[in-house]
CSV table of C-alpha atoms and ligand atoms in Angstrom, one decimal:
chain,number,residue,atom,x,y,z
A,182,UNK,CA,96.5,97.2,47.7
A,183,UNK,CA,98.9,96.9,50.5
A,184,UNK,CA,99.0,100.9,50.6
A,185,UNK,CA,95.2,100.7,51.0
A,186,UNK,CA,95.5,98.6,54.1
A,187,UNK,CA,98.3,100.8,55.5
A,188,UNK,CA,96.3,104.0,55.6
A,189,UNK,CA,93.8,102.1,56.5
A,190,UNK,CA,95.4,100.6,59.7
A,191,UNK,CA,96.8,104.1,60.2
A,192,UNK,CA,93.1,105.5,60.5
A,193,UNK,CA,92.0,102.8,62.8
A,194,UNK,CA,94.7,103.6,64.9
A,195,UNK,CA,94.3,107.6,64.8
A,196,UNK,CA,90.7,106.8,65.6
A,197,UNK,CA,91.3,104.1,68.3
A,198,UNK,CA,93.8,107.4,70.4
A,199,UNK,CA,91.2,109.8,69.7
A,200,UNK,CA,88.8,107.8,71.2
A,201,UNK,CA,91.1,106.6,74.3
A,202,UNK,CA,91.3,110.7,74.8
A,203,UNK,CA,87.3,111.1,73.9
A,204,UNK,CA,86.5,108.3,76.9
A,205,UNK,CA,89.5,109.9,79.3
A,206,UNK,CA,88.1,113.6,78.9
A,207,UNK,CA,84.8,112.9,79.1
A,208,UNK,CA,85.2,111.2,82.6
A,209,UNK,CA,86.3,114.8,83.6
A,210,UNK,CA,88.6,113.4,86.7
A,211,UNK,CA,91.0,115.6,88.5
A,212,UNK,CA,94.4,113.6,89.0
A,213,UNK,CA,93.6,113.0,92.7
A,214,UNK,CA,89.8,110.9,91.4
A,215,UNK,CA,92.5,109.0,89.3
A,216,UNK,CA,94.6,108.2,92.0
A,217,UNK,CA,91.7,106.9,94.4
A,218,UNK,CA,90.7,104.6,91.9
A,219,UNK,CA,86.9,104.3,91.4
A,220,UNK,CA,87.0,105.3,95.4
A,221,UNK,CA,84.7,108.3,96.9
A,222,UNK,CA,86.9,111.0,98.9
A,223,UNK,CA,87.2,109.5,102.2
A,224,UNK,CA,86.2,112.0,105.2
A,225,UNK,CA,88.0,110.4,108.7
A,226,UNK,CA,91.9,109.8,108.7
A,227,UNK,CA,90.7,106.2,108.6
A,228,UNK,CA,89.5,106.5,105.5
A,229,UNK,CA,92.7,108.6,104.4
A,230,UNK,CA,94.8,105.7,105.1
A,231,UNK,CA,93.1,102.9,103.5
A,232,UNK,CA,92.7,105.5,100.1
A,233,UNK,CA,97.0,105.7,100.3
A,234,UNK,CA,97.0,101.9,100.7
A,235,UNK,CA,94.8,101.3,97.6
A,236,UNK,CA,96.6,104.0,95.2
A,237,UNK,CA,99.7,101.8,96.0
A,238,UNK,CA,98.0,99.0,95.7
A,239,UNK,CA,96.8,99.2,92.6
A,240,UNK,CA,99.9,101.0,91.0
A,241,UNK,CA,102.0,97.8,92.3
A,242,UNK,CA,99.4,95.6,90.7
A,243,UNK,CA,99.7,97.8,87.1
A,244,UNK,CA,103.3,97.8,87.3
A,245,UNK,CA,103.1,93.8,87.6
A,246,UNK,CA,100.6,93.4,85.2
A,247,UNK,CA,101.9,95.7,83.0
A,248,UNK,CA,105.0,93.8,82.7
A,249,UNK,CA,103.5,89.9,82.9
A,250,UNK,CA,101.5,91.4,79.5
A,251,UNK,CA,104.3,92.3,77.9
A,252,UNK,CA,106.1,89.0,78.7
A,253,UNK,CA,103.2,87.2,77.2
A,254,UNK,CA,103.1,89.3,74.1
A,255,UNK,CA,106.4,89.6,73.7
A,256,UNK,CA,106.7,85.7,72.1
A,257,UNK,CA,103.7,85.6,70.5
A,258,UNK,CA,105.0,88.3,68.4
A,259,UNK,CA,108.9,88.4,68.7
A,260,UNK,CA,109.0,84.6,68.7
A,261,UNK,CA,106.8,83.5,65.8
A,262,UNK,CA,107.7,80.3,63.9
A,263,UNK,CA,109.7,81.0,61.3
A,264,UNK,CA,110.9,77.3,60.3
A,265,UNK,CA,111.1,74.0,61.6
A,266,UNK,CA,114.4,74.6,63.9
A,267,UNK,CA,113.1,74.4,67.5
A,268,UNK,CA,113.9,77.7,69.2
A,269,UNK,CA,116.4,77.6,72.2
A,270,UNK,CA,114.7,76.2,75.5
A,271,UNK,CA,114.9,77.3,78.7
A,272,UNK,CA,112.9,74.9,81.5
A,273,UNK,CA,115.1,74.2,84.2
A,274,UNK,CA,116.5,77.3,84.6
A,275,UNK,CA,117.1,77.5,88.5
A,276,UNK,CA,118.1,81.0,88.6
A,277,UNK,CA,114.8,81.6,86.6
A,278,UNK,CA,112.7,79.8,88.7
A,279,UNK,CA,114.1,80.8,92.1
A,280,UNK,CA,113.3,84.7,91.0
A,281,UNK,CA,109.8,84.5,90.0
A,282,UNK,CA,109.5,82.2,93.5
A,283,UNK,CA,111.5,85.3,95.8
A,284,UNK,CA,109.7,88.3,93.8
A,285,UNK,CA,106.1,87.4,94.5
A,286,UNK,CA,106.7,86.1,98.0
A,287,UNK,CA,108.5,89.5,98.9
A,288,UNK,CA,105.3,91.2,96.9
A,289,UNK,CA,103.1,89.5,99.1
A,290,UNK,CA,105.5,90.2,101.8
A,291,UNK,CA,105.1,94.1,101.0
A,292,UNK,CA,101.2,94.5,101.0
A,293,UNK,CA,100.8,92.3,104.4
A,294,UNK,CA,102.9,94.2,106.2
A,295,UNK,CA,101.1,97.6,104.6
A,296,UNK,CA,97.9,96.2,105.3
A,297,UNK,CA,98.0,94.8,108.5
A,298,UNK,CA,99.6,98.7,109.4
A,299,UNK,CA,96.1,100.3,108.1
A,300,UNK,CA,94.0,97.9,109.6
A,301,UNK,CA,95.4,98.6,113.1
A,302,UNK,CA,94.9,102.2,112.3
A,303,UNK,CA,91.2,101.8,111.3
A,304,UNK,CA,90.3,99.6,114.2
A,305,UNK,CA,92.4,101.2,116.7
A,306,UNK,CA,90.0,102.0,119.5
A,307,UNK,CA,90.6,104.7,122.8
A,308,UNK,CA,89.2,103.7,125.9
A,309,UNK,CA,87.7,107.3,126.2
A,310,UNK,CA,86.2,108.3,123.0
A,311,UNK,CA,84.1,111.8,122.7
A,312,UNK,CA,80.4,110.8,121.9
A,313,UNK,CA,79.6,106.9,122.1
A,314,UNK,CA,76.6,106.4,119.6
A,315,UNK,CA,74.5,102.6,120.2
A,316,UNK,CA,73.7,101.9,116.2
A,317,UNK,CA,70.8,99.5,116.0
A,318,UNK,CA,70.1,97.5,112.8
A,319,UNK,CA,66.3,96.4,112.3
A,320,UNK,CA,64.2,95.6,109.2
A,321,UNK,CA,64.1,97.9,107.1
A,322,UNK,CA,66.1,101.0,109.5
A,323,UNK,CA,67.8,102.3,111.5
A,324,UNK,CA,68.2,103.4,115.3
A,325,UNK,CA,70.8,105.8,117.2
A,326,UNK,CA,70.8,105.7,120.8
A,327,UNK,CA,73.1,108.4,122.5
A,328,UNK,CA,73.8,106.5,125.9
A,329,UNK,CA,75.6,109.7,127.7
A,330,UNK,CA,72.7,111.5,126.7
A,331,UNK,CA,69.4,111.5,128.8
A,332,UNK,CA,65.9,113.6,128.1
A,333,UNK,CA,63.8,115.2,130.6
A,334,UNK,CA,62.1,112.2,131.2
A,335,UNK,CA,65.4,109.9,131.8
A,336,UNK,CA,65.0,108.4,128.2
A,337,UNK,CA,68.1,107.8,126.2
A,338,UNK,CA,68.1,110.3,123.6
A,339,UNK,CA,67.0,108.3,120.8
A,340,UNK,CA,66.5,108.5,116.6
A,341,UNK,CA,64.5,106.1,114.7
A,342,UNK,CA,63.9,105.7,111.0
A,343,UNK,CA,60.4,105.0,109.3
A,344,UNK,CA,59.1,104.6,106.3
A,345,UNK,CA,58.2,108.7,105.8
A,346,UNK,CA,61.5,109.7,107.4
A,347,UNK,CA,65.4,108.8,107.4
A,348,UNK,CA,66.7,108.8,110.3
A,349,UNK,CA,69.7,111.4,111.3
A,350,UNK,CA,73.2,110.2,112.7
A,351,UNK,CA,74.1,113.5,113.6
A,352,UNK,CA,77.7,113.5,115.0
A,353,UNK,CA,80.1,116.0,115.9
A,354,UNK,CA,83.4,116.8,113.9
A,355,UNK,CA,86.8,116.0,115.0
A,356,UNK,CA,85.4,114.4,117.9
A,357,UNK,CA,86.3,110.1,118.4
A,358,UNK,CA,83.3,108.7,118.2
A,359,UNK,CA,82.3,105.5,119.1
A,360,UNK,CA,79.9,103.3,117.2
A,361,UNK,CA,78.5,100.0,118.9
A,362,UNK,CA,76.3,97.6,116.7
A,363,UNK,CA,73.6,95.9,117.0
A,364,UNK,CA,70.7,94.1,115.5
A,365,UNK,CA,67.1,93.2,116.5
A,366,UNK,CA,66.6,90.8,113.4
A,367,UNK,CA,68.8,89.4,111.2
A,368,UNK,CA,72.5,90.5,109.6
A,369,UNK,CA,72.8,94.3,108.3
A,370,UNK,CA,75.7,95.7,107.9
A,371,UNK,CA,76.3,99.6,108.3
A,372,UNK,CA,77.8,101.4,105.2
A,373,UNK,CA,79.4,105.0,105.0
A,374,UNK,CA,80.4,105.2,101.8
A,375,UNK,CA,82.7,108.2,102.8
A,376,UNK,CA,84.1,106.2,106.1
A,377,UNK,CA,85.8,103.2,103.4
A,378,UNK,CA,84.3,101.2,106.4
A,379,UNK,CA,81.3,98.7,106.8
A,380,UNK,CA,80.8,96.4,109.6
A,381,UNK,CA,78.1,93.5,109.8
A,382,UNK,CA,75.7,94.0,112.2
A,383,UNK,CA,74.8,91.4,114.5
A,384,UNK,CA,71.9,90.3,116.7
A,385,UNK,CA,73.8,88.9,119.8
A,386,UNK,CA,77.3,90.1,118.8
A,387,UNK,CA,78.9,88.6,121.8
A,388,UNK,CA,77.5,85.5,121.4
A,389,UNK,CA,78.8,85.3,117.5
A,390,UNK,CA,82.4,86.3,119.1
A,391,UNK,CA,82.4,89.6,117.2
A,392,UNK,CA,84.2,92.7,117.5
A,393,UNK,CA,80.6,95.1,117.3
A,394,UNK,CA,82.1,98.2,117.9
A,395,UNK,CA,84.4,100.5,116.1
A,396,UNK,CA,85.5,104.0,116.2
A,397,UNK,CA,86.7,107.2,113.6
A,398,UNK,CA,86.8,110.8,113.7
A,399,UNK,CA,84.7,112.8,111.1
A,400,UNK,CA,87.8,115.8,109.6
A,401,UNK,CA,84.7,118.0,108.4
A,402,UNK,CA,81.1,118.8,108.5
A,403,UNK,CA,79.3,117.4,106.3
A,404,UNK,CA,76.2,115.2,105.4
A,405,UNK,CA,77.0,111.9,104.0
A,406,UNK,CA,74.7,109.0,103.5
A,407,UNK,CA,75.0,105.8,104.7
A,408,UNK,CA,73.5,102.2,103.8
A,409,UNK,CA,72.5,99.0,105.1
A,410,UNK,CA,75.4,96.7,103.2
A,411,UNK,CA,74.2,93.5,103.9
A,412,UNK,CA,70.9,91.7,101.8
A,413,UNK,CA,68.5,91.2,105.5
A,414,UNK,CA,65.2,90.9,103.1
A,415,UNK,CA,62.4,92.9,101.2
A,416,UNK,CA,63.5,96.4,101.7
A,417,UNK,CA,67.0,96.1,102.1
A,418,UNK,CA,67.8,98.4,99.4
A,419,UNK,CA,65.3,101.4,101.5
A,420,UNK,CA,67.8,100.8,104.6
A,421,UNK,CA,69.4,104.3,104.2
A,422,UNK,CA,70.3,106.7,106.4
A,423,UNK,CA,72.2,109.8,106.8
A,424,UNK,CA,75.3,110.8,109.1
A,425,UNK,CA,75.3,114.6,110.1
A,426,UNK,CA,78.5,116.5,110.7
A,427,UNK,CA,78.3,119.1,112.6
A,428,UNK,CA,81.3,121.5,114.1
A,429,UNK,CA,81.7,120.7,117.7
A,430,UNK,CA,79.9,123.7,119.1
A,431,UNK,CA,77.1,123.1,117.2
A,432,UNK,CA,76.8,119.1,118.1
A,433,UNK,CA,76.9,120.4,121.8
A,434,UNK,CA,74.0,122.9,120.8
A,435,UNK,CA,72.1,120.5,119.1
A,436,UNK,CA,72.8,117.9,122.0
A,437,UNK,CA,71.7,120.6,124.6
A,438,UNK,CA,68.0,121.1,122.7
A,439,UNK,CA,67.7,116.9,122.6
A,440,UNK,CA,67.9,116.9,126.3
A,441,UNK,CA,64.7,119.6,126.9
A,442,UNK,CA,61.2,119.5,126.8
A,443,UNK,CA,60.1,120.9,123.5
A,444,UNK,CA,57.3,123.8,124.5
A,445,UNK,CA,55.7,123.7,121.3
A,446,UNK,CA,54.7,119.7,121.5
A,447,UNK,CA,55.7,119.4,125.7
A,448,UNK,CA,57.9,116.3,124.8
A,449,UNK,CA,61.5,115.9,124.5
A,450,UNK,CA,62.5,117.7,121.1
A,451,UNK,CA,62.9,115.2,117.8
A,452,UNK,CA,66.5,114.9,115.7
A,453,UNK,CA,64.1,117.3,113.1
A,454,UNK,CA,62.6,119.7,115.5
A,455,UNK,CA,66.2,120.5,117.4
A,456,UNK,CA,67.8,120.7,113.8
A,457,UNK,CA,64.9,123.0,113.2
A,458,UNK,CA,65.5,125.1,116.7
A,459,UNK,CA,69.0,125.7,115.9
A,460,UNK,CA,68.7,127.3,111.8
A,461,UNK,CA,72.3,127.1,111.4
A,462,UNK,CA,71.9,126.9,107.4
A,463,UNK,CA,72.5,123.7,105.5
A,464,UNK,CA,73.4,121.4,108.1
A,465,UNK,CA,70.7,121.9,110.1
A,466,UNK,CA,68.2,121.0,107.4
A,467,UNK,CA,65.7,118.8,109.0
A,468,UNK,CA,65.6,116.1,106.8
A,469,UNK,CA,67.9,113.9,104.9
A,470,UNK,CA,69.8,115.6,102.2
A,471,UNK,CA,71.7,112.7,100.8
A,472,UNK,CA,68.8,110.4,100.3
A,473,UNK,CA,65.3,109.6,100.3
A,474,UNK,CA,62.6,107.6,101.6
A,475,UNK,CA,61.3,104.9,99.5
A,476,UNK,CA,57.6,104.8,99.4
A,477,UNK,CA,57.3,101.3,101.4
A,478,UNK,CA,53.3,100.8,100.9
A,479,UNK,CA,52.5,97.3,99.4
A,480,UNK,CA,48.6,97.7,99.1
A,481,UNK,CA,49.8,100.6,96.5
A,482,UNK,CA,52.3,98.7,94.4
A,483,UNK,CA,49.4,95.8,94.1
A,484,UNK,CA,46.7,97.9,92.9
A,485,UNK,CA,49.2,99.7,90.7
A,486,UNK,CA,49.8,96.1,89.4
W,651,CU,CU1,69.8,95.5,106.4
């Protein structure tokens, strides 16, 4: 009988480590997914930072929690009752209690003086960044005004989403940019994934006292979609966009053909007809890559029932 169980419990526990190997294979994460913790790859030195602070965090937090399990295991199953004898006691132990008061306030210590060091990183700000980009909030999109950047017709080059098309951040790479917020409506808040950044966006930021603009660099091209982080009604989940990184001498192309006169139409070119103009593979694919337009049309969703 008691051999029974035994090979029993030894099965369940072969089968409970195959399994634990099953689940960790099947993920199929490199060490460095691991390490980031549930985090996507981060693409600005910003986001680099804030990833190193997490990995420690989080392996500070295991080690802790690692070891308050075993302390809480370690009675229930070392330190059964075995008769009526109470066991030795321990309360007012001052040596005790003064170490478990010092460890966690020097813990604490630790990660505010760590975090307060990355967030001066990220929200370190140069008085003379490379492209300054106006990012304007509305429900249900988005709108990129380039204010150094004029067209023919003394407009400020200018990208807006719609329901049939998302709009195009397209940015150059290794370049400071700087990104100043704004709403027309109510809250958004604008979400790169990739950055490890969002930042509410208000209507009236001066008047709510907030700090509307912030700045990165971009280490590669890329495309990398971004979202609207904040609930701001009906379609906030369509609020997507896409931010385009292009190498510097491609941004300054693409820049160049958003300041012309388009012959084919005789209007200043679109984000989509310059990307188109300048065929440089697949970052100048005219339309989002990353994500899609959500088909926006009430009348159609009513009929449809
Ligand atoms: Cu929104």
């Amino acid at each position: 009988m008691s051999r029974n169980r035994g090979t029993r419990a030894g099965r369940a526990t072969k089968l409970a480590v195959a399994m634990g190997v099953v689940a960790l294979a099947a993920t199929g994460c490199s060490g460095q997914e691991v390490l980031r913790f549930g985090w996507p790859k981060g693409v600005t030195p910003q986001s680099d930072s804030m990833v190193t602070l997490w990995t420690w965090s989080v392996i500070a937090a295991l080690i802790v929690g690692v070891i308050v399990w075993a302390l809480m295991l370690w009675p229930v199953i070392a330190h059964r009752r075995k008769g009526d004898t109470i066991p030795r006691q321990f309360q007012y132990n001052h040596s005790l209690e003064a170490f478990y008061i010092i460890v966690p306030l020097i813990m604490v210590a630790v990660l505010f003086y760590f975090t307060v060091d990355v967030q001066n990183k990220v929200e370190k700000k140069v008085p003379n960044p490379d492209v300054k980009v106006n990012v304007i909030g509305f429900q249900w999109n988005w709108q990129f005004e380039y204010p150094d950047y004029k067209t023919p017709d003394g407009r400020t080059v200018t990208t807006t989403g719609t329901s049939q098309e998302i709009p195009l951040l397209v940015l150059p790479s290794n370049k400071i940019v700087d990104y100043e917020l704004r709403s027309n409506d109510v809250i958004h808040s604008f979400f790169v994934p990739q950055f490890h950044f969002k930042r509410d966006v208000f209507p009236q930021p001066e008047k709510n006292n907030q700090d509307h603009s912030f700045q990165n660099s971009i280490d590669r091209p890329g495309s990398f979609v971004g979202r609207c982080a904040e609930l701001c009604g009906t379609y906030h989940s369509m609020m997507n966009f896409e931010v385009r990184a292009l190498p510097d001498n491609e941004f300054k192309q693409y820049m160049d053909l958003r300041t012309k006169t388009n012959p084919a139409t005789n209007k200043p070119y679109t984000a989509a007809e310059a990307l188109t103009a300048m065929n440089c593979g697949e970052l100048c694919v005219p339309h989002a890559v990353t994500t899609k337009p959500f088909d926006t049309d009430r009348t159609a969703r009513q009929e449809s029932g």
